[in-house]
Amino acid sequence: MSKITLSDFDGIALGEKIRSKELGCEEVLNQTIENIDAVNPALNAVIHPMYDEAKNLAQQWQKRVDSGDANDSVFCGVPFVLKDLLAEYKGAPFNEGCVALKDYVSKVDSELVVRQKASGVVICAKTNTPEFGGSPVTEPELHGVTRNPWNTEHTPGGSSGGSAALVAAGVVPMGHANDGGGSIRIPASCCGLFGLKPSRGRNPLGPLFGDLGGGIIYEHVVSRSVRDSAAMLDATAGKTPGDPYQAPPLANSFLDECQRDPGKLRIGYLNQLPPGWHQTTSPHADCVNAVEATAKLCASLGHDVELADPSAFAHPDVPAVFGPHFSAFVGFVVRYWEREIGRPFERGDMEDATWDWYQASLATNSADFLVAVEAAQLLTRQIANWYEAGNYDLLLTPTLSVPPVKIGAFEPDASKPGQWLIDILSFVAFTYVYNLTGQPAATVPLQWNEQDLPLGSQFIGRYGEEATLFRLAAQLEQAQPWLDRKPRVHCDYGS
């Protein structure tokens, strides 16, 4: 089997090849390990190989294939990577990008990982992430910089940058990701992938957590194909006892929705930031051009597309609503790990940016946090009312305000205190809002700029209506395919 064989298949197609015995589980895994070795020196995406565990899983799935007991496992034997943040794999190293946790080993499988394993995937590696997921780039001091396979001088995004880099490089068809301010959609946009943040309560955070940061944290994957994302969400979605949120149930599977005609959708789009979403000026011209091109593509497919009025989304200060949520999340994470490792964190245990978030959490009292929670709920009602008032099905925006930035773009500068945070919030101004509102949001890789850097287009649906996003994304994927596009660093030809 040549290297090109694996990268030509998405996860569903690869699972079919394995179930039909055209390919063997161990054969596929061994090729994947070779592919990691080929690209990881250039990308620094894998931080913890899990090859022994993966070989055991591959052998188990091969036995099930041989006995005819794997027909219901859509991803039977398909290699998969796990982001080293939140989702835990019992017995594997777990650092969350933090030097204080460099020797920690997970004690349990997260419920998400239990369900991922049951889908048939073979988890073969842990991927790089910024410390506690606190950055939209993947440059932790503990494990070093992860680079974008389209151009290694640029970021793959964050905080799921390690997973996204490997998927874009053709090593695995999809990888685990999570999202606290855009961390599924940001790296998917930077790396030319499909990335969906599900509705609040769609995927579990248990058994260790029920809610994180006031409901701003979401789990799922980044993938090359739309249908892989849908099928994995079928495998992982659903409540566990005691969950604080539960997304509305669906009539059909998400994978089935990918086969359905979306009908004529009413889509409003933004090519500017609404007032109060950030203090900067207009998005980069490349991002504006990309969303305009996507709007035209949607219109050509028969959808009713119109430029939305930014004032309908105006807000006094969205960053001031998100800030207490994310700082509270970081503060909680620090307290959680202090209990786990049995000692208080010291200044040297955290990077400068994480320390700043932690200090912000200590300076925010309970009343301030509840004010921010109510402000987020008010923003949620405001945006939900826009859908109702205009009978809109979807909102379309740029995924990011600027193309993928260069490595080091968000390094704190002592001469400009706080500027790094302003720059970061500008970069992700279109993504973090929907962590507050709980709506499903997906970035679709439809455009590239003249520098051959990907530019995602973000679609946001009504709460609980991922089905609409999957139907439209599958239609767009067919109308303007992206699966054959390959970056400079790719497993077919190394780095």
Short mmCIF file of C-alpha atoms in Angstrom, two decimals, residues 4-374:
data_model
loop_
_atom_site.label_atom_id
_atom_site.label_comp_id
_atom_site.label_asym_id
_atom_site.label_seq_id
_atom_site.Cartn_x
_atom_site.Cartn_y
_atom_site.Cartn_z
CA ILE A 4 -1.16 8.13 -1.38
CA THR A 5 -3.79 5.47 -0.72
CA LEU A 6 -4.64 6.59 2.82
CA SER A 7 -4.83 10.29 2.08
CA ASP A 8 -7.24 9.66 -0.80
CA PHE A 9 -9.91 8.38 1.59
CA ASP A 10 -11.99 10.11 4.20
CA GLY A 11 -12.71 8.20 7.41
CA ILE A 12 -15.95 6.61 6.22
CA ALA A 13 -14.39 5.36 2.99
CA LEU A 14 -11.35 4.03 4.85
CA GLY A 15 -13.61 2.22 7.31
CA GLU A 16 -15.44 0.62 4.39
CA LYS A 17 -12.13 -0.59 2.93
CA ILE A 18 -11.21 -2.15 6.26
CA ARG A 19 -14.60 -3.82 6.84
CA SER A 20 -14.49 -5.26 3.31
CA LYS A 21 -10.99 -6.62 4.09
CA GLU A 22 -9.41 -4.71 1.21
CA LEU A 23 -7.17 -3.16 3.86
CA GLY A 24 -6.10 -4.47 7.25
CA CYS A 25 -6.31 -2.52 10.50
CA GLU A 26 -2.64 -3.02 11.35
CA GLU A 27 -1.59 -2.28 7.77
CA VAL A 28 -3.42 1.04 7.89
CA LEU A 29 -2.02 1.89 11.33
CA ASN A 30 1.55 1.10 10.30
CA GLN A 31 1.20 3.35 7.27
CA THR A 32 -0.20 6.11 9.48
CA ILE A 33 2.78 5.84 11.83
CA GLU A 34 5.09 6.18 8.83
CA ASN A 35 3.13 9.22 7.72
CA ILE A 36 3.48 10.82 11.16
CA ASP A 37 7.23 10.25 11.01
CA ALA A 38 7.31 11.88 7.56
CA VAL A 39 5.57 15.15 8.45
CA ASN A 40 5.97 15.67 12.19
CA PRO A 41 9.54 17.03 12.01
CA ALA A 42 8.19 19.93 9.97
CA LEU A 43 4.90 20.41 11.84
CA ASN A 44 5.52 19.39 15.48
CA ALA A 45 1.89 18.28 15.77
CA VAL A 46 2.29 14.96 17.62
CA ILE A 47 3.57 15.32 21.19
CA HIS A 48 2.78 11.86 22.60
CA PRO A 49 2.85 8.84 20.27
CA MET A 50 0.48 6.10 21.48
CA TYR A 51 1.58 3.40 19.09
CA ASP A 52 1.49 0.44 21.48
CA GLU A 53 -2.05 1.28 22.61
CA ALA A 54 -3.05 1.82 18.98
CA LYS A 55 -1.64 -1.53 17.88
CA ASN A 56 -3.67 -3.28 20.58
CA LEU A 57 -6.83 -1.49 19.44
CA ALA A 58 -6.09 -2.27 15.79
CA GLN A 59 -5.70 -5.96 16.62
CA GLN A 60 -9.00 -5.94 18.48
CA TRP A 61 -10.82 -4.33 15.57
CA GLN A 62 -9.22 -6.73 13.11
CA LYS A 63 -10.57 -9.65 15.11
CA ARG A 64 -14.03 -8.09 14.96
CA VAL A 65 -13.70 -7.59 11.21
CA ASP A 66 -12.62 -11.20 10.73
CA SER A 67 -15.57 -12.43 12.79
CA GLY A 68 -18.09 -10.18 11.02
CA ASP A 69 -18.73 -8.19 14.20
CA ALA A 70 -17.73 -4.74 12.91
CA ASN A 71 -20.42 -3.97 10.34
CA ASP A 72 -22.05 -1.30 12.52
CA SER A 73 -18.78 0.50 13.29
CA VAL A 74 -18.53 3.21 10.65
CA PHE A 75 -14.91 4.09 11.49
CA CYS A 76 -13.69 0.55 12.09
CA GLY A 77 -9.89 0.63 12.32
CA VAL A 78 -9.57 4.25 11.16
CA PRO A 79 -6.56 6.06 12.73
CA PHE A 80 -7.47 9.05 14.86
CA VAL A 81 -5.63 11.58 17.04
CA LEU A 82 -6.62 13.06 20.38
CA LYS A 83 -5.98 16.68 21.28
CA ASP A 84 -4.13 16.89 24.60
CA LEU A 85 -6.81 19.04 26.26
CA LEU A 86 -9.94 18.20 28.33
CA ALA A 87 -10.65 14.78 26.77
CA GLU A 88 -8.66 12.15 28.67
CA TYR A 89 -7.43 8.68 27.69
CA LYS A 90 -6.72 6.47 30.71
CA GLY A 91 -3.03 5.65 31.09
CA ALA A 92 -1.83 8.23 28.55
CA PRO A 93 0.22 11.37 29.29
CA PHE A 94 -1.96 14.43 29.75
CA ASN A 95 -0.32 17.86 29.93
CA GLU A 96 -2.78 20.43 28.52
CA GLY A 97 0.27 22.37 27.36
CA CYS A 98 1.30 23.15 30.95
CA VAL A 99 4.77 22.49 32.37
CA ALA A 100 3.30 21.79 35.82
CA LEU A 101 1.50 18.77 34.30
CA LYS A 102 4.41 17.42 32.27
CA ASP A 103 4.42 14.13 34.21
CA TYR A 104 0.66 13.69 34.66
CA VAL A 105 -1.05 10.51 33.41
CA SER A 106 -4.81 10.31 32.92
CA LYS A 107 -6.78 8.20 35.41
CA VAL A 108 -9.97 7.80 33.38
CA ASP A 109 -11.36 7.82 29.87
CA SER A 110 -13.57 10.82 29.24
CA GLU A 111 -17.05 9.86 28.06
CA LEU A 112 -16.28 11.45 24.70
CA VAL A 113 -13.25 9.17 24.30
CA VAL A 114 -15.31 6.13 25.29
CA ARG A 115 -17.77 6.97 22.51
CA GLN A 116 -15.01 7.74 20.00
CA LYS A 117 -13.43 4.35 20.64
CA ALA A 118 -16.80 2.66 20.21
CA SER A 119 -17.13 4.28 16.77
CA GLY A 120 -14.15 2.19 15.66
CA VAL A 121 -11.37 4.77 15.55
CA VAL A 122 -7.87 3.78 16.63
CA ILE A 123 -6.35 6.59 18.69
CA CYS A 124 -2.66 6.62 17.82
CA ALA A 125 -1.29 9.91 19.16
CA LYS A 126 -1.90 12.98 21.32
CA THR A 127 -1.60 16.35 19.59
CA ASN A 128 -0.18 19.70 20.58
CA THR A 129 -2.26 22.49 22.12
CA PRO A 130 -1.54 25.85 23.77
CA GLU A 131 -1.55 25.96 27.56
CA PHE A 132 -5.11 25.23 28.77
CA GLY A 133 -6.37 26.08 25.27
CA GLY A 134 -5.89 29.77 26.00
CA SER A 135 -4.68 30.90 22.58
CA PRO A 136 -5.87 30.79 18.95
CA VAL A 137 -2.37 29.69 17.92
CA THR A 138 -0.49 26.56 18.99
CA GLU A 139 2.82 27.71 20.46
CA PRO A 140 3.13 26.34 24.02
CA GLU A 141 6.43 26.66 25.82
CA LEU A 142 6.16 23.03 26.97
CA HIS A 143 6.00 21.32 23.57
CA GLY A 144 6.98 24.08 21.17
CA VAL A 145 5.43 25.58 18.05
CA THR A 146 3.09 23.67 15.74
CA ARG A 147 3.21 24.86 12.12
CA ASN A 148 0.74 25.11 9.28
CA PRO A 149 1.27 22.53 6.51
CA TRP A 150 0.19 25.09 3.89
CA ASN A 151 3.08 27.36 4.92
CA THR A 152 5.22 26.48 7.91
CA GLU A 153 5.94 30.15 8.63
CA HIS A 154 2.26 30.51 9.57
CA THR A 155 0.11 29.15 12.38
CA PRO A 156 -2.28 26.23 11.97
CA GLY A 157 -4.47 28.08 14.46
CA GLY A 158 -5.43 26.94 17.92
CA SER A 159 -6.15 25.65 20.24
CA SER A 160 -6.70 22.47 18.20
CA GLY A 161 -3.75 23.27 15.96
CA GLY A 162 -1.96 19.95 16.37
CA SER A 163 -4.96 17.92 15.27
CA ALA A 164 -5.75 20.27 12.38
CA ALA A 165 -2.18 20.22 11.07
CA LEU A 166 -2.15 16.41 10.94
CA VAL A 167 -5.54 16.18 9.24
CA ALA A 168 -4.57 18.81 6.65
CA ALA A 169 -1.30 16.98 6.00
CA GLY A 170 -3.24 13.83 5.14
CA VAL A 171 -2.02 11.78 8.10
CA VAL A 172 -5.47 11.06 9.52
CA PRO A 173 -8.88 11.86 8.01
CA MET A 174 -10.08 13.62 11.16
CA GLY A 175 -8.91 14.43 14.66
CA HIS A 176 -10.35 15.37 18.01
CA ALA A 177 -10.78 19.09 18.72
CA ASN A 178 -12.56 21.26 21.24
CA ASP A 179 -13.71 24.85 21.23
CA GLY A 180 -13.79 27.52 23.95
CA GLY A 181 -13.67 30.59 21.72
CA GLY A 182 -13.31 29.15 18.24
CA SER A 183 -10.74 26.40 18.78
CA ILE A 184 -12.41 23.98 16.36
CA ARG A 185 -13.26 26.58 13.73
CA ILE A 186 -10.05 28.64 13.93
CA PRO A 187 -7.61 25.80 13.07
CA ALA A 188 -10.05 24.31 10.56
CA SER A 189 -10.12 27.67 8.79
CA CYS A 190 -6.34 28.06 8.96
CA CYS A 191 -5.74 24.54 7.62
CA GLY A 192 -8.44 24.22 4.94
CA LEU A 193 -10.69 21.79 6.85
CA PHE A 194 -14.31 21.42 7.83
CA GLY A 195 -14.88 22.20 11.50
CA LEU A 196 -18.20 22.22 13.33
CA LYS A 197 -18.78 23.47 16.87
CA PRO A 198 -21.95 21.65 17.95
CA SER A 199 -24.80 23.13 19.92
CA ARG A 200 -24.35 23.49 23.65
CA GLY A 201 -25.14 20.17 25.31
CA ARG A 202 -24.78 18.07 22.13
CA ASN A 203 -21.56 16.30 23.16
CA PRO A 204 -20.66 15.21 26.71
CA LEU A 205 -17.98 16.65 28.97
CA GLY A 206 -18.29 13.94 31.61
CA PRO A 207 -17.53 12.12 33.74
CA LEU A 208 -15.24 14.79 35.17
CA PHE A 209 -17.18 17.87 34.10
CA GLY A 210 -20.74 18.95 33.45
CA ASP A 211 -20.17 22.57 32.53
CA LEU A 212 -17.04 24.61 31.91
CA GLY A 213 -16.77 28.38 31.89
CA GLY A 214 -20.50 29.00 31.97
CA GLY A 215 -21.21 26.77 28.97
CA ILE A 216 -18.55 28.08 26.56
CA ILE A 217 -16.65 24.78 26.04
CA TYR A 218 -17.61 22.31 23.28
CA GLU A 219 -16.16 19.00 22.04
CA HIS A 220 -16.00 17.53 18.51
CA VAL A 221 -13.53 17.06 15.60
CA VAL A 222 -11.86 18.69 12.63
CA SER A 223 -12.13 16.71 9.39
CA ARG A 224 -11.41 16.77 5.69
CA SER A 225 -14.94 15.73 4.72
CA VAL A 226 -18.32 16.94 5.93
CA ARG A 227 -19.73 13.45 6.30
CA ASP A 228 -16.93 12.32 8.64
CA SER A 229 -17.84 15.14 11.02
CA ALA A 230 -21.50 14.15 10.82
CA ALA A 231 -20.85 10.47 11.42
CA MET A 232 -18.59 11.15 14.40
CA LEU A 233 -21.23 13.43 15.90
CA ASP A 234 -23.72 10.58 15.49
CA ALA A 235 -21.33 8.41 17.49
CA THR A 236 -20.63 10.85 20.31
CA ALA A 237 -23.76 13.00 20.73
CA GLY A 238 -26.15 12.51 23.62
CA LYS A 239 -26.48 13.34 27.27
CA THR A 240 -25.04 11.56 30.26
CA PRO A 241 -26.86 11.46 33.62
CA GLY A 242 -26.66 14.80 35.40
CA ASP A 243 -25.60 16.89 32.40
CA PRO A 244 -26.63 20.54 32.91
CA TYR A 245 -27.55 21.03 29.25
CA GLN A 246 -29.25 18.84 26.66
CA ALA A 247 -29.45 19.78 22.99
CA PRO A 248 -32.76 19.05 21.24
CA PRO A 249 -33.02 15.51 19.81
CA LEU A 250 -33.07 15.03 16.04
CA ALA A 251 -35.34 12.99 13.80
CA ASN A 252 -32.50 11.69 11.60
CA SER A 253 -28.85 10.87 12.00
CA PHE A 254 -26.43 13.64 11.10
CA LEU A 255 -24.88 11.40 8.44
CA ASP A 256 -28.29 10.95 6.83
CA GLU A 257 -28.73 14.72 6.82
CA CYS A 258 -25.65 15.03 4.59
CA GLN A 259 -27.59 13.15 1.89
CA ARG A 260 -30.63 15.41 2.07
CA ASP A 261 -31.29 18.42 -0.15
CA PRO A 262 -31.07 21.55 2.03
CA GLY A 263 -33.92 23.14 0.08
CA LYS A 264 -33.96 26.89 -0.45
CA LEU A 265 -32.36 28.45 2.61
CA ARG A 266 -32.62 32.05 3.69
CA ILE A 267 -29.07 33.18 4.51
CA GLY A 268 -27.99 36.56 5.82
CA TYR A 269 -24.29 37.37 5.66
CA LEU A 270 -21.94 39.82 7.31
CA ASN A 271 -18.80 41.20 5.70
CA GLN A 272 -18.06 43.58 8.60
CA LEU A 273 -17.91 43.25 12.37
CA PRO A 274 -21.08 44.51 14.08
CA PRO A 275 -20.67 47.49 16.41
CA GLY A 276 -19.34 46.48 19.82
CA TRP A 277 -17.97 43.12 18.76
CA HIS A 278 -14.45 44.50 18.74
CA GLN A 279 -12.69 47.83 18.75
CA THR A 280 -10.72 47.29 15.56
CA THR A 281 -11.59 48.28 12.01
CA SER A 282 -12.79 46.13 9.10
CA PRO A 283 -11.73 42.54 8.48
CA HIS A 284 -8.85 41.90 6.09
CA ALA A 285 -9.76 42.25 2.41
CA ASP A 286 -8.97 38.56 1.78
CA CYS A 287 -11.55 37.53 4.39
CA VAL A 288 -14.15 39.93 3.02
CA ASN A 289 -13.55 38.66 -0.52
CA ALA A 290 -13.84 35.07 0.69
CA VAL A 291 -17.19 35.56 2.38
CA GLU A 292 -18.51 37.51 -0.62
CA ALA A 293 -17.48 34.63 -2.91
CA THR A 294 -19.17 32.13 -0.60
CA ALA A 295 -22.34 34.22 -0.56
CA LYS A 296 -22.36 34.19 -4.39
CA LEU A 297 -21.82 30.43 -4.42
CA CYS A 298 -24.78 29.92 -2.10
CA ALA A 299 -26.94 32.16 -4.28
CA SER A 300 -25.90 30.20 -7.38
CA LEU A 301 -27.18 27.04 -5.67
CA GLY A 302 -30.62 28.61 -5.34
CA HIS A 303 -30.49 29.97 -1.80
CA ASP A 304 -31.91 33.35 -0.83
CA VAL A 305 -28.79 35.29 0.22
CA GLU A 306 -28.67 38.91 1.34
CA LEU A 307 -26.29 41.21 3.16
CA ALA A 308 -27.38 41.46 6.79
CA ASP A 309 -27.60 44.73 8.69
CA PRO A 310 -24.67 44.76 11.17
CA SER A 311 -26.63 47.03 13.50
CA ALA A 312 -29.00 44.15 14.21
CA PHE A 313 -26.10 42.52 16.08
CA ALA A 314 -24.81 45.68 17.76
CA HIS A 315 -23.74 45.29 21.38
CA PRO A 316 -22.14 47.61 23.93
CA ASP A 317 -19.07 45.39 24.47
CA VAL A 318 -18.98 41.70 23.51
CA PRO A 319 -15.33 41.21 24.68
CA ALA A 320 -16.41 42.39 28.15
CA VAL A 321 -19.00 39.60 28.18
CA PHE A 322 -16.61 36.89 27.01
CA GLY A 323 -13.66 37.95 29.19
CA PRO A 324 -15.14 36.96 32.58
CA HIS A 325 -16.31 33.63 31.12
CA PHE A 326 -12.89 32.68 29.79
CA SER A 327 -10.94 33.98 32.76
CA ALA A 328 -13.30 32.05 35.06
CA PHE A 329 -12.60 28.95 32.98
CA VAL A 330 -8.84 29.42 33.36
CA GLY A 331 -9.24 30.11 37.08
CA PHE A 332 -11.27 26.94 37.48
CA VAL A 333 -8.71 24.91 35.54
CA VAL A 334 -5.90 26.13 37.80
CA ARG A 335 -7.89 25.29 40.95
CA TYR A 336 -8.82 21.89 39.51
CA TRP A 337 -5.23 20.98 38.79
CA GLU A 338 -4.05 22.24 42.16
CA ARG A 339 -6.38 19.68 43.74
CA GLU A 340 -5.25 16.95 41.36
CA ILE A 341 -1.50 17.39 41.81
CA GLY A 342 -1.75 18.30 45.50
CA ARG A 343 0.03 21.65 45.52
CA PRO A 344 -0.68 25.28 44.63
CA PHE A 345 0.45 26.63 41.27
CA GLU A 346 3.36 29.04 41.39
CA ARG A 347 4.16 31.85 38.97
CA GLY A 348 6.64 29.70 37.08
CA ASP A 349 4.01 27.01 36.50
CA MET A 350 2.19 29.15 33.93
CA GLU A 351 3.03 31.10 30.81
CA ASP A 352 2.62 34.89 30.92
CA ALA A 353 -0.66 34.94 29.02
CA THR A 354 -2.16 32.19 31.18
CA TRP A 355 -1.03 34.01 34.29
CA ASP A 356 -2.82 37.13 33.08
CA TRP A 357 -6.05 35.18 32.52
CA TYR A 358 -5.67 33.61 35.96
CA GLN A 359 -5.14 36.99 37.63
CA ALA A 360 -8.22 38.29 35.84
CA SER A 361 -10.22 35.43 37.32
CA LEU A 362 -9.03 36.33 40.83
CA ALA A 363 -10.03 39.96 40.25
CA THR A 364 -13.56 39.01 39.14
CA ASN A 365 -16.05 38.53 41.98
CA SER A 366 -19.11 36.31 41.84
CA ALA A 367 -21.46 39.21 41.12
CA ASP A 368 -19.29 40.32 38.17
CA PHE A 369 -19.40 36.82 36.74
CA LEU A 370 -23.18 36.54 37.05
CA VAL A 371 -23.53 39.93 35.36
CA ALA A 372 -21.47 38.53 32.47
CA VAL A 373 -23.63 35.38 32.38
CA GLU A 374 -26.81 37.45 32.14
#
